[in-house]
mmCIF file of C-alpha atoms in Angstrom:
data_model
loop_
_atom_site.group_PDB
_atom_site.id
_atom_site.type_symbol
_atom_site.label_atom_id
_atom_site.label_comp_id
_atom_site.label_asym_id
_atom_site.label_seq_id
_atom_site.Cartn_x
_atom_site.Cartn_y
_atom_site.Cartn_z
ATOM 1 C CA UNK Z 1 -3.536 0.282 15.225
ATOM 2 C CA UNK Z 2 -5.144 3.483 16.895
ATOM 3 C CA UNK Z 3 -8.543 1.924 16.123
ATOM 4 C CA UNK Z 4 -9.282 5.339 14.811
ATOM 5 C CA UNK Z 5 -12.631 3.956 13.286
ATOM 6 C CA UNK Z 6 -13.648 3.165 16.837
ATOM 7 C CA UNK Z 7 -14.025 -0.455 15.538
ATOM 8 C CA UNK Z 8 -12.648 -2.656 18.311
ATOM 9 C CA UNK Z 9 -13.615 -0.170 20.770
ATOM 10 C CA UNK Z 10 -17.344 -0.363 19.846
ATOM 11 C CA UNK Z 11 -17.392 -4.201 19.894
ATOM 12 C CA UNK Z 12 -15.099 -5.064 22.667
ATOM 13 C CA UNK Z 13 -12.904 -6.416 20.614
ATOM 14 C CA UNK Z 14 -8.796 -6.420 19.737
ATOM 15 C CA UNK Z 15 -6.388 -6.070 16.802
ATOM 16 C CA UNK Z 16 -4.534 -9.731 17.043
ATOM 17 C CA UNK Z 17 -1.430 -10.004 15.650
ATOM 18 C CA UNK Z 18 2.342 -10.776 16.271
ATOM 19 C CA UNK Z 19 5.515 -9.360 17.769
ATOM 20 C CA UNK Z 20 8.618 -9.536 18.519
ATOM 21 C CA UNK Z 21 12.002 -7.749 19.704
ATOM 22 C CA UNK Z 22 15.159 -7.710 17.742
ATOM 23 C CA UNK Z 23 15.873 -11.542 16.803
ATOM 24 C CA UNK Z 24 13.536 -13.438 18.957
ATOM 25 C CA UNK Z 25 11.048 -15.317 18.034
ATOM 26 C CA UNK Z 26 7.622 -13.969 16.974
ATOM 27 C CA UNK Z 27 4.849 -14.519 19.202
ATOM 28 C CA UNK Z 28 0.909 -13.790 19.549
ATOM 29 C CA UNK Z 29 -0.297 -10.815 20.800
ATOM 30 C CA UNK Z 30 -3.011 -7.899 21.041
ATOM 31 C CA UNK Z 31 -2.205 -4.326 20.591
ATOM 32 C CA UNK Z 32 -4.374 -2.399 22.865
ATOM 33 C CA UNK Z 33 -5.607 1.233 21.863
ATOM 34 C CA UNK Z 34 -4.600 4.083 23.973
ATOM 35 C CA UNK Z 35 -6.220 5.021 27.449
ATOM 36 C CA UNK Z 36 -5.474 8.285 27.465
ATOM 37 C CA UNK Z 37 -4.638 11.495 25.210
ATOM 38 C CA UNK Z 38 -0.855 10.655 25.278
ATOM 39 C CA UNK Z 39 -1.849 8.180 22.714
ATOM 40 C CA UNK Z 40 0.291 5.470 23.682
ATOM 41 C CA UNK Z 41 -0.446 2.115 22.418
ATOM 42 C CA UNK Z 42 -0.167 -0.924 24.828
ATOM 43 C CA UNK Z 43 0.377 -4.562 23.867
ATOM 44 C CA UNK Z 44 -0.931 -8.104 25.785
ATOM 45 C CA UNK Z 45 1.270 -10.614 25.365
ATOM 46 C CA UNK Z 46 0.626 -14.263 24.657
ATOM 47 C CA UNK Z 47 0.632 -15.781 28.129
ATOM 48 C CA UNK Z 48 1.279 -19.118 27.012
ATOM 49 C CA UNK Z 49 5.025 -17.919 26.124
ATOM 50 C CA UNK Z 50 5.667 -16.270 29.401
ATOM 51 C CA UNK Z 51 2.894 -17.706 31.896
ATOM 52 C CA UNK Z 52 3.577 -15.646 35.441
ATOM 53 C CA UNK Z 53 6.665 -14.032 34.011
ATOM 54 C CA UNK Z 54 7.100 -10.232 33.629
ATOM 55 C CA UNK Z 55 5.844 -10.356 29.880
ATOM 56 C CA UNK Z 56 2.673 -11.645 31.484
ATOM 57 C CA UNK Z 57 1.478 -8.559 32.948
ATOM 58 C CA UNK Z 58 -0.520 -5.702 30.410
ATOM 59 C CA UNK Z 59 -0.860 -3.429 33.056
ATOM 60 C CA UNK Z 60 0.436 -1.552 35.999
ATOM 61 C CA UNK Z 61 -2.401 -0.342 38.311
ATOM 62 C CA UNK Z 62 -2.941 2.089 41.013
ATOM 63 C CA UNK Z 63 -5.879 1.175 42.807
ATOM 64 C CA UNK Z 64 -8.330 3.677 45.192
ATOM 65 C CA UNK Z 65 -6.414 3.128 48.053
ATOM 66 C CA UNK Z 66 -3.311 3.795 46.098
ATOM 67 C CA UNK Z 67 -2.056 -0.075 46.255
ATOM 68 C CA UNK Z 68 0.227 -0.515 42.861
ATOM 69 C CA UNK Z 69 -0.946 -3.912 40.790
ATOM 70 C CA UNK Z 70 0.642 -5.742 37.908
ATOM 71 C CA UNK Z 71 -2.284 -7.034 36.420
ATOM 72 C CA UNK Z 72 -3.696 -8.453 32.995
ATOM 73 C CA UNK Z 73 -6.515 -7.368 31.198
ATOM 74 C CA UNK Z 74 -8.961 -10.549 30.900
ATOM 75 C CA UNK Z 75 -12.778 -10.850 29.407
ATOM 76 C CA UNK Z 76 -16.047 -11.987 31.576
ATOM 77 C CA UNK Z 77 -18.835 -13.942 29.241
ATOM 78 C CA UNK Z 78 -22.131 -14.892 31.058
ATOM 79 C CA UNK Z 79 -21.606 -18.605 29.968
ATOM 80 C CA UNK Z 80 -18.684 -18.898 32.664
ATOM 81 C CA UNK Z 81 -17.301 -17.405 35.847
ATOM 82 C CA UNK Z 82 -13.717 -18.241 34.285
ATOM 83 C CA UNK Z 83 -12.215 -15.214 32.973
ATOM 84 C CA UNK Z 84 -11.385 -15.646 29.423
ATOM 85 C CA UNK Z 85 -7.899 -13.970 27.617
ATOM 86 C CA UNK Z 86 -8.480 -11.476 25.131
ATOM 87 C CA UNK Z 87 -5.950 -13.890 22.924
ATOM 88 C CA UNK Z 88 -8.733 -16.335 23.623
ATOM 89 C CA UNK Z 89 -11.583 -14.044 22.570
ATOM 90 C CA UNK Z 90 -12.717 -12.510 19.558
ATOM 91 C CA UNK Z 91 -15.387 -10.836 17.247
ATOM 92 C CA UNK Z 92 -16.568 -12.587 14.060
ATOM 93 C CA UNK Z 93 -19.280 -12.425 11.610
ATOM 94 C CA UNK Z 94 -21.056 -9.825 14.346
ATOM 95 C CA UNK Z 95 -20.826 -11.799 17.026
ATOM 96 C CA UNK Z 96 -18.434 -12.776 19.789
ATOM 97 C CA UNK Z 97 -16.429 -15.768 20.117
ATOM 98 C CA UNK Z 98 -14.549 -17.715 23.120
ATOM 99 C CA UNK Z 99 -11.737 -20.282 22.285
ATOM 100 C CA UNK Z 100 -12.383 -22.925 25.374
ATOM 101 C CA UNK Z 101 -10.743 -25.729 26.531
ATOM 102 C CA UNK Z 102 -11.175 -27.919 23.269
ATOM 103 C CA UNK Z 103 -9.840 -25.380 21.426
ATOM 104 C CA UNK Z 104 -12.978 -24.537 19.556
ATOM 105 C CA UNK Z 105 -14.968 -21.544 18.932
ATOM 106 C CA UNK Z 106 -17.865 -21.481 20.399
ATOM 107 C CA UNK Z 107 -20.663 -17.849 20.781
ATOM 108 C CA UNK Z 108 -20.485 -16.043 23.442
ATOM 109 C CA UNK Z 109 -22.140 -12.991 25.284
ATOM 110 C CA UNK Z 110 -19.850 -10.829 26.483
ATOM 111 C CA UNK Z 111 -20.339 -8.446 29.732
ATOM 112 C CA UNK Z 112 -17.179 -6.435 30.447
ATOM 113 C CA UNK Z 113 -13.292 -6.404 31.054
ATOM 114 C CA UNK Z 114 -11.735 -6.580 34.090
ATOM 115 C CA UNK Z 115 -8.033 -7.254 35.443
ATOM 116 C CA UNK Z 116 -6.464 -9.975 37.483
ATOM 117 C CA UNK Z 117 -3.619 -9.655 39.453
ATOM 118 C CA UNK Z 118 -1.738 -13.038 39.646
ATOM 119 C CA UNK Z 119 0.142 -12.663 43.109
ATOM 120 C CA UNK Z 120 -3.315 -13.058 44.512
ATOM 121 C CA UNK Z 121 -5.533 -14.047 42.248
ATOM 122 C CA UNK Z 122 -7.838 -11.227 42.861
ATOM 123 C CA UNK Z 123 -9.812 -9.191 40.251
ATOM 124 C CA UNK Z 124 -9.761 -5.799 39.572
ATOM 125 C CA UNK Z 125 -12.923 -3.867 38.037
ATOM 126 C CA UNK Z 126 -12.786 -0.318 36.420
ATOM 127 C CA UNK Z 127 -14.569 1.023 39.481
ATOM 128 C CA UNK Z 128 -12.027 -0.257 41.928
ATOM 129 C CA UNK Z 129 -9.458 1.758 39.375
ATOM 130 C CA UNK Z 130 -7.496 4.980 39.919
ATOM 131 C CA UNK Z 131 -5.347 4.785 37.141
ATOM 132 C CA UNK Z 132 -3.082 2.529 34.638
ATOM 133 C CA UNK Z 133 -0.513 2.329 32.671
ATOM 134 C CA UNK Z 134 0.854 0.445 30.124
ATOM 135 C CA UNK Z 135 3.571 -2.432 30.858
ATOM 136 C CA UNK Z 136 4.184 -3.232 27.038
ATOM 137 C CA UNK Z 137 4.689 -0.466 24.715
ATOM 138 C CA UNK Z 138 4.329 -0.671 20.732
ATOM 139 C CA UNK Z 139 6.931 1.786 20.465
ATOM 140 C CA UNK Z 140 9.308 -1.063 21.976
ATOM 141 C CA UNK Z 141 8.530 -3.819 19.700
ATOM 142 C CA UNK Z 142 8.130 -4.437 16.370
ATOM 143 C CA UNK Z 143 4.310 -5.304 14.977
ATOM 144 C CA UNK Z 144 3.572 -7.433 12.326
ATOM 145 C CA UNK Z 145 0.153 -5.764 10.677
ATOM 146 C CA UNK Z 146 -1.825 -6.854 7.122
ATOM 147 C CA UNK Z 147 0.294 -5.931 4.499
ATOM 148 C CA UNK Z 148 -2.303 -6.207 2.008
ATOM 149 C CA UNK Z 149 -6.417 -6.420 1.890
ATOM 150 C CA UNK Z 150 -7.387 -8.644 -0.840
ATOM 151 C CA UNK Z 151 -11.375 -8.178 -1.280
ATOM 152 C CA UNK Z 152 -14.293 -9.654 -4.099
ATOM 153 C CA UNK Z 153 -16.573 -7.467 -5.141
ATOM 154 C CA UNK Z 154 -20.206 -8.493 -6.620
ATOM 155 C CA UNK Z 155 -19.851 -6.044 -9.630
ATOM 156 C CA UNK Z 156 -17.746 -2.892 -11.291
ATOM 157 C CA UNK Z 157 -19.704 -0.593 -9.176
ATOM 158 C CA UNK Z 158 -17.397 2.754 -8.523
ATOM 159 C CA UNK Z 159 -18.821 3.585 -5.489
ATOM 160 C CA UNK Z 160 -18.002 0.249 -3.658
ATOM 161 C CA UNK Z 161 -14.693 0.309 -5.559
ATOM 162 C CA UNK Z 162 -14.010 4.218 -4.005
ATOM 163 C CA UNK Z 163 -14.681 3.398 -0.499
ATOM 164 C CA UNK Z 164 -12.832 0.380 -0.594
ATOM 165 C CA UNK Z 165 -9.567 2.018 -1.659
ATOM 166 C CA UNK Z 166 -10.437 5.176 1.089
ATOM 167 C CA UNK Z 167 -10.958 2.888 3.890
ATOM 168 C CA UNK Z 168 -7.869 0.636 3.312
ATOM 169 C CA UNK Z 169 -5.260 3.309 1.501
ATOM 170 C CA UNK Z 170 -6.390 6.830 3.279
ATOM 171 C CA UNK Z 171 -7.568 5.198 7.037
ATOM 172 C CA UNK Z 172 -6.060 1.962 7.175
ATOM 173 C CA UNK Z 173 -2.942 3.020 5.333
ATOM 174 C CA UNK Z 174 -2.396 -0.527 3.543
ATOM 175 C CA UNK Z 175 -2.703 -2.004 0.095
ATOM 176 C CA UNK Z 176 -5.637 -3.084 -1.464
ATOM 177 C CA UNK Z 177 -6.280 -5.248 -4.192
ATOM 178 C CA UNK Z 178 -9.750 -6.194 -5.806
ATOM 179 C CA UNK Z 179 -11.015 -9.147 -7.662
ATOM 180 C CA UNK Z 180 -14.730 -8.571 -9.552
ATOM 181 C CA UNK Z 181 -16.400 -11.668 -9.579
ATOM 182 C CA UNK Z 182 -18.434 -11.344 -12.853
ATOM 183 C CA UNK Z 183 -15.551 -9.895 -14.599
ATOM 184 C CA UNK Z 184 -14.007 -13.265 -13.923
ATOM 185 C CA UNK Z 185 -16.539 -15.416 -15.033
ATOM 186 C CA UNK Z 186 -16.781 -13.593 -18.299
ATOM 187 C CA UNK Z 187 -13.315 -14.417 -19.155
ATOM 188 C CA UNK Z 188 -12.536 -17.042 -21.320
ATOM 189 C CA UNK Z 189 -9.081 -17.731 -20.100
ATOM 190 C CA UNK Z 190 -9.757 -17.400 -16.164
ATOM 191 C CA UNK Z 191 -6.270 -18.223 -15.811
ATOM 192 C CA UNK Z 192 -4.944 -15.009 -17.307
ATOM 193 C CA UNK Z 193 -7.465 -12.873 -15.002
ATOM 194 C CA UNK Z 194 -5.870 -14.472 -12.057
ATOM 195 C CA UNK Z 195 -2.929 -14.288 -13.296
ATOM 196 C CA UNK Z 196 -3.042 -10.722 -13.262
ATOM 197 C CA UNK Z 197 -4.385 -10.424 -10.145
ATOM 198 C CA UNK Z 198 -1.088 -12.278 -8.771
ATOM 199 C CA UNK Z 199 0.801 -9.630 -10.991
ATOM 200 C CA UNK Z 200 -0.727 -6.850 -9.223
ATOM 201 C CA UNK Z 201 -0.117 -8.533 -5.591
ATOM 202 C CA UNK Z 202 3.108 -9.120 -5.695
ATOM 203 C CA UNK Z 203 4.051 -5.644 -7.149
ATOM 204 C CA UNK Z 204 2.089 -3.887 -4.455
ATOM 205 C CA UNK Z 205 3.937 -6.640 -2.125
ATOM 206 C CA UNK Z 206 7.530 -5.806 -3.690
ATOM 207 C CA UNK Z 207 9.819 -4.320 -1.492
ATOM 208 C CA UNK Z 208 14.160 -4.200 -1.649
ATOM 209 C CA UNK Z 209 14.512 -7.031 0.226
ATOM 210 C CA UNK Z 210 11.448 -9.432 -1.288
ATOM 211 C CA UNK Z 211 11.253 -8.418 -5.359
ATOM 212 C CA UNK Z 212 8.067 -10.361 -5.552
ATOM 213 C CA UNK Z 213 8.833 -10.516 -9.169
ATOM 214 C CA UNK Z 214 6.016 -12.699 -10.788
ATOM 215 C CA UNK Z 215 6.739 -12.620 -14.552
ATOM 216 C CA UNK Z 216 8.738 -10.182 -16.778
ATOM 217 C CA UNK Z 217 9.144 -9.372 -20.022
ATOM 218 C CA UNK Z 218 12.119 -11.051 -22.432
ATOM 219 C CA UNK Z 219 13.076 -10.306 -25.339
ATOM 220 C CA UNK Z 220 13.517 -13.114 -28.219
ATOM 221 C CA UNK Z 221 17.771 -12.347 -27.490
ATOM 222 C CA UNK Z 222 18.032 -10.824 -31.315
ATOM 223 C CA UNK Z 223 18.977 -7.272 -29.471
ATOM 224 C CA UNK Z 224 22.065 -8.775 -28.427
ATOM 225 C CA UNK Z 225 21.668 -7.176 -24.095
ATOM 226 C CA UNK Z 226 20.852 -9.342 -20.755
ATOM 227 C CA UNK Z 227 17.010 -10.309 -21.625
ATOM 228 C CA UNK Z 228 14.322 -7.914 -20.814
ATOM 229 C CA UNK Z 229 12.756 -5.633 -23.097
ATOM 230 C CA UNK Z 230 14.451 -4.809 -26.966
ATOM 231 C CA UNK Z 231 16.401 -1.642 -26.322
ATOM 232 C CA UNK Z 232 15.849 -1.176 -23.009
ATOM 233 C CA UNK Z 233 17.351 -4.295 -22.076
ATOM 234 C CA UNK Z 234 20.982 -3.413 -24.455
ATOM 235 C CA UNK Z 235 22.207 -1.212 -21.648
ATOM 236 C CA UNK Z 236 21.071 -0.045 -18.244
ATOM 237 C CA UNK Z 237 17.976 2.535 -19.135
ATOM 238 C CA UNK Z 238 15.840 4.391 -16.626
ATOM 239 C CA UNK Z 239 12.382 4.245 -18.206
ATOM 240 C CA UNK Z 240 10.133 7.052 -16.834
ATOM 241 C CA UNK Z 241 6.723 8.243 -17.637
ATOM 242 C CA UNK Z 242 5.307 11.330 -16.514
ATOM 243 C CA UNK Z 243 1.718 13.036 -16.665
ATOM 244 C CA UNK Z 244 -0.364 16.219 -15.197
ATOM 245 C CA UNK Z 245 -3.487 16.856 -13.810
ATOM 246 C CA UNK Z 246 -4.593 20.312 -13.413
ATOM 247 C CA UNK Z 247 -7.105 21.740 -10.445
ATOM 248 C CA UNK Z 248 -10.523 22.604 -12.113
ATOM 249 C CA UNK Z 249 -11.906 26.505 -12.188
ATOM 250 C CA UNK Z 250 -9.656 28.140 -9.566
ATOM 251 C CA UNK Z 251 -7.477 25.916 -8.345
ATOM 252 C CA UNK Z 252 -4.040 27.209 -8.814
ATOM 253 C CA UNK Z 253 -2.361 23.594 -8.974
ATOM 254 C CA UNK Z 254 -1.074 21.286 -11.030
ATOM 255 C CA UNK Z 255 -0.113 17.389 -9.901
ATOM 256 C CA UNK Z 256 2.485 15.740 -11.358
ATOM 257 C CA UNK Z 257 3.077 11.989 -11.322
ATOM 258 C CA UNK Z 258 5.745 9.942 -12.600
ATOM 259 C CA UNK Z 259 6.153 6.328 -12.723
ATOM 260 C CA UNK Z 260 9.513 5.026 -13.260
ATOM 261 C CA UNK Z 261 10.769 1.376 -14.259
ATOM 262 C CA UNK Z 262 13.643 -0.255 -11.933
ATOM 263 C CA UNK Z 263 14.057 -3.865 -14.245
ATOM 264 C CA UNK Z 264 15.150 -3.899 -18.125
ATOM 265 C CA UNK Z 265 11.074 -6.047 -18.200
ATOM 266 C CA UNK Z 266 9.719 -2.882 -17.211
ATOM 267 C CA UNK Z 267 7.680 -5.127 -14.704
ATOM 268 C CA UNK Z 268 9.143 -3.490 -11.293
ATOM 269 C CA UNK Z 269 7.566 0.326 -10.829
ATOM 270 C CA UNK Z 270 7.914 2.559 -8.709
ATOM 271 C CA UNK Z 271 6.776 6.221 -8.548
ATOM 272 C CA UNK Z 272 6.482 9.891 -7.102
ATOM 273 C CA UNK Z 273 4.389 13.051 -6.930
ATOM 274 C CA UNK Z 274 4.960 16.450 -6.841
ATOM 275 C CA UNK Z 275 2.008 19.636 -6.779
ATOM 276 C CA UNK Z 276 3.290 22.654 -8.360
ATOM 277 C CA UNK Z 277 1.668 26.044 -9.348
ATOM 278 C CA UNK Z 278 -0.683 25.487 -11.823
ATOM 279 C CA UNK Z 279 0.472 25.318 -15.810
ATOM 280 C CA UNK Z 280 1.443 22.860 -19.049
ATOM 281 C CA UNK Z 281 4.582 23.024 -18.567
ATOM 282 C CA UNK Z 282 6.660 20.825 -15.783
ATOM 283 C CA UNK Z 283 8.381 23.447 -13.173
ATOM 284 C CA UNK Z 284 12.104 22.938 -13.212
ATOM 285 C CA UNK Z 285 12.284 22.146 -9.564
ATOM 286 C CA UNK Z 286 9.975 19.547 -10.009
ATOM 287 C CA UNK Z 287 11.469 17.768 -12.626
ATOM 288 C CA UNK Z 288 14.909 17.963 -11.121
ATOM 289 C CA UNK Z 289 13.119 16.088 -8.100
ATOM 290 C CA UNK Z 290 11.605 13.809 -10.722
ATOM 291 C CA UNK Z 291 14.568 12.842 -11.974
ATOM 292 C CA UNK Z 292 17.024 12.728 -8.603
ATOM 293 C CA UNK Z 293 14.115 10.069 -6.647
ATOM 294 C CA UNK Z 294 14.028 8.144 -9.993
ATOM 295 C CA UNK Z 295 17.662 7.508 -10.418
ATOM 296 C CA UNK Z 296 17.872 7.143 -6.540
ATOM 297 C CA UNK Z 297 15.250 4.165 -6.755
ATOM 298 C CA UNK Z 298 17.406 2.581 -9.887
ATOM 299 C CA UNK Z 299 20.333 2.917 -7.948
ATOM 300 C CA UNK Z 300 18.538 1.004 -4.831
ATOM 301 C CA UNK Z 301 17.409 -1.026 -6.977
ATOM 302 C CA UNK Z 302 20.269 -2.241 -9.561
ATOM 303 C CA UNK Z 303 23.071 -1.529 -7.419
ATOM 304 C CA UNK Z 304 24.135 0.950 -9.973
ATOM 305 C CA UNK Z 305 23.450 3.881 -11.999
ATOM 306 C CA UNK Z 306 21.243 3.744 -15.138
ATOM 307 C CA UNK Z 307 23.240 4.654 -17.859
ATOM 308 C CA UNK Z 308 20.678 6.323 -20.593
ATOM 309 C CA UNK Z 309 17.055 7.538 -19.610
ATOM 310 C CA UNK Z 310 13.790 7.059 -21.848
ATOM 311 C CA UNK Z 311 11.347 9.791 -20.451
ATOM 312 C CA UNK Z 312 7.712 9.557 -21.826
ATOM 313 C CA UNK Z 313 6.228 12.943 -21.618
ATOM 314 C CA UNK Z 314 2.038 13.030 -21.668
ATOM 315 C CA UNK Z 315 -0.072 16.028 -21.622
ATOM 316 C CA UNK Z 316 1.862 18.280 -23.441
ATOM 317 C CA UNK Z 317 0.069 20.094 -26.840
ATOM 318 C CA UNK Z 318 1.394 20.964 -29.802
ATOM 319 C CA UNK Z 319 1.915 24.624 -28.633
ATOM 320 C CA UNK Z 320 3.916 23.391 -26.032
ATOM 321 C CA UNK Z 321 6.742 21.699 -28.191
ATOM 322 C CA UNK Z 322 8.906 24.546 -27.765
ATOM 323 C CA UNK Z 323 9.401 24.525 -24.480
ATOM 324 C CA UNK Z 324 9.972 20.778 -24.307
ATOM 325 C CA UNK Z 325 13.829 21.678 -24.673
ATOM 326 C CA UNK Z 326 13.518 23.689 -20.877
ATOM 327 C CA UNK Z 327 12.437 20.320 -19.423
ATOM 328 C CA UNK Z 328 15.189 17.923 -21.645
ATOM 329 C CA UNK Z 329 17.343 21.245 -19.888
ATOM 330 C CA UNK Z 330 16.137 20.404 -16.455
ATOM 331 C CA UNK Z 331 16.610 16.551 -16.821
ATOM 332 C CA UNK Z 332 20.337 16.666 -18.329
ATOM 333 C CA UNK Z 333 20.838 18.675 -15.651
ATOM 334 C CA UNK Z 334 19.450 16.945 -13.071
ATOM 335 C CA UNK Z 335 21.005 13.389 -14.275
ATOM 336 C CA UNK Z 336 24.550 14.893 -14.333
ATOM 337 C CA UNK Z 337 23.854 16.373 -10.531
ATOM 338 C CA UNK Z 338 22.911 12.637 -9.729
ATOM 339 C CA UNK Z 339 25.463 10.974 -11.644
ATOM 340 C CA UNK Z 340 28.352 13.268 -11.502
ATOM 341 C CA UNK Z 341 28.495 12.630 -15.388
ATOM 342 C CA UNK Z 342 25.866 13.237 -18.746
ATOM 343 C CA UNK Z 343 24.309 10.395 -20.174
ATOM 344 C CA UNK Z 344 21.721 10.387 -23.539
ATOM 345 C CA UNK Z 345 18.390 11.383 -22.772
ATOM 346 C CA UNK Z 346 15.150 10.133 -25.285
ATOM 347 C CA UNK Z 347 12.127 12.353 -24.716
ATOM 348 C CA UNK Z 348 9.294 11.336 -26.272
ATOM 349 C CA UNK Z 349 6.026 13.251 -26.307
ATOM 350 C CA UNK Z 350 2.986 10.562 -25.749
ATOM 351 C CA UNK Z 351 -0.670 12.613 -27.159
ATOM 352 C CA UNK Z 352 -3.929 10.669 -27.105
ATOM 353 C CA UNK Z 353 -5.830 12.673 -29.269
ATOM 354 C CA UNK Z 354 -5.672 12.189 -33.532
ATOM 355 C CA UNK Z 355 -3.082 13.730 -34.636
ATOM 356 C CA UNK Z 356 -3.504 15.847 -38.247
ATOM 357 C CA UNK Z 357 -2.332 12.885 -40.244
ATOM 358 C CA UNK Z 358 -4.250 12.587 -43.367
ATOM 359 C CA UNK Z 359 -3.433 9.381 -45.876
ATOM 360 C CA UNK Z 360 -3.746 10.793 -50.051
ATOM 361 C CA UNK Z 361 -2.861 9.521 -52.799
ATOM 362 C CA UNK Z 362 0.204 10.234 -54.757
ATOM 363 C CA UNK Z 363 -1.971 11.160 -58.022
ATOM 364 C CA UNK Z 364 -4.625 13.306 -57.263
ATOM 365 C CA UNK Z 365 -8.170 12.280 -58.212
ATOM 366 C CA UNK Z 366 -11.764 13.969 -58.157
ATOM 367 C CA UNK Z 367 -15.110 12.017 -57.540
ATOM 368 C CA UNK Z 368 -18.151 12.999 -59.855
ATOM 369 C CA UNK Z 369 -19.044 15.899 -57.702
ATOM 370 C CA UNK Z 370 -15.587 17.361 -57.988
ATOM 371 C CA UNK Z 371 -14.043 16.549 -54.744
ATOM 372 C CA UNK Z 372 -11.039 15.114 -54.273
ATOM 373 C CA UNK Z 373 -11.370 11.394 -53.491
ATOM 374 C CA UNK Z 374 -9.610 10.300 -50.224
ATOM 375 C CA UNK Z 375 -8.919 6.306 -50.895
ATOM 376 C CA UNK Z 376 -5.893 5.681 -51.417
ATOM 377 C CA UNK Z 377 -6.385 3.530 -54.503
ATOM 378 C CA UNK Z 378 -2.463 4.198 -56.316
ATOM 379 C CA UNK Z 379 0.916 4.746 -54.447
ATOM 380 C CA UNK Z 380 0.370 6.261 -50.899
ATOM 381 C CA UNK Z 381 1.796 9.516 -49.364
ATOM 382 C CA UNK Z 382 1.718 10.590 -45.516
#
């Protein structure tokens, strides 16, 4: 909204949207960057809606010889001396576009803005211009902006991918979702590939108030609970999975994210992230936090409290095992804070590397070099 790319600025153009004020009615609009260094944001409402009404004005001007205007801000083109409204006007495609009076789009060149001032129809230019404010704040109305930018990308390049998620997550600060197009022409079920493309949406979508819930996961009913996934569907079970990343060379930090499930499917996530000085093991501070925003988000969620958690623990080494029972310490603790009560607590340790497991058989046998043969040709041990 603060056009802090310098987009719209640099091609005379506006965010379009729509807004509205408590219950009424949406309507179009523009949101117009700030003027100045307060960095206010102004918005031009549709004048169709309130045509010479109060709502039609964007600004309030004081002019060199210190007359005060309400005025609107309007477009000049060089194909007409009509002003156009910057509803009606619009960059596309890189190039500029004017909706006229058939209601088609049609190029344009455009050649500056300017302001009329309806009481008597005169127009205002930036030179004639002491200073303006806005009439319609953002601040005072509620904006309806892209909740999500779906985009198709030609291949699995990273470095598209990267500035993709930058430019929408980091400076746009909305979702993103992307669709490779030769990944889904490989596929021989294209219908799965979109389907989890829809999966991903409407997760990234989900909110309290619209689930978005696409699919989930059920159980053939043999574990005798309310569908959802066997075991975690028998009773009400926070499911919560936790990894580190540690800062390379001299970085004293460590990142810890969790990802916790808020449906017995294990299809709803949500998560959290917490930095703390730099080690294997999980601070307890930060796992109490872990632990308090995940129940809080099952609580939200559910409409109760979970009453058992399942807590998948990654990045921890065999070394480490010992000091798993100072984090199961940290999230009893932290459950019963929550809760007001103790529930049962499953920590599992998660390792992607091999672990020593070596399959022998029960009767020992040597090859003709004298080494013990490792098929397992008689009764197995593990």
């Amino acid at each position: 909204l603060y056009d802090s790319q310098n987009f719209y600025r640099k091609n005379n153009s506006f965010f379009q949207t729509y807004c509205f004020k408590e219950e009424r009615e949406e309507f179009e609009c523009v949101v117009l960057p700030p003027t100045h260094k307060d960095g206010k944001l102004g918005l031009l409402l549709d004048y169709k809606h309130y045509n010479k009404d109060t709502q039609y004005f964007s600004h309030r001007i004081t002019t060199r010889d210190n007359k005060v205007h309400n005025a609107r801000l309007m477009v000049k083109i060089s194909q007409t001396e009509s002003l156009i409204d910057p509803l009606d006007f619009r960059f596309r495609d890189g190039r500029h576009e004017a909706c006229r009076g058939d209601n088609t789009w049609k190029p344009v060149t455009f050649v500056g803005m300017c302001f009329l001032c309806p009481q008597d129809e005169s127009v205002l230019n930036e030179s004639d211009i002491q200073s303006m404010e806005f009439v319609h704040l953002v601040r005072d109305w509620e904006i309806d902006f892209p909740s999500i930018v779906l985009t198709y990308k030609p291949d699995d390049g990273k470095a598209l991918y990267n500035r993709i998620k930058v430019m929408t997550n980091h400076f746009g600060g909305i979702q993103s979702q992307c669709a490779v197009q030769p990944t889904f022409e490989r596929q021989r079920n294209k219908d799965q590939y979109a389907s989890n493309i829809a999966t991903k949406l409407n997760a990234k979508l989900s909110t309290i108030y619209d689930k978005a819930v696409s699919w989930t996961s059920e159980s053939d009913g043999s574990s005798g609970g309310e569908g959802g996934l066997p075991w975690v569907g028998e009773a009400p079970t926070l499911v919560i999975g936790v990894g580190m990343v540690h800062g390379m060379g001299y970085s004293s930090k460590s990142v810890v994210t969790a990802y916790f499930c808020l449906d017995n499917g294990c299809m709803r996530l949500s998560n959290s992230c917490f930095v703390q000085g730099k080690s294997d093991i999980i601070s307890e501070g930060v796992m109490k936090d872990i632990i308090k925003v995940s129940i809080e988000h099952y609580i939200i969620e559910n409409n109760h409290g979970p009453e058992r958690i399942l807590f998948y623990r990654d990045g921890m080494s065999d070394g480490h095992f010992p000091r798993a029972n100072d984090e199961i310490a940290s999230i009893r603790a932290a459950a019963k804070e929550q809760l007001q009560s103790p529930i049962p607590i499953t920590f599992v340790i998660c390792q992607s590397q091999q672990l020593g497991f070596r399959m022998v058989p029960s009767v020992q046998t040597f090859n003709n070099r004298g080494t013990p043969n490792t098929n397992c040709l008689r009764q197995v041990l593990a």
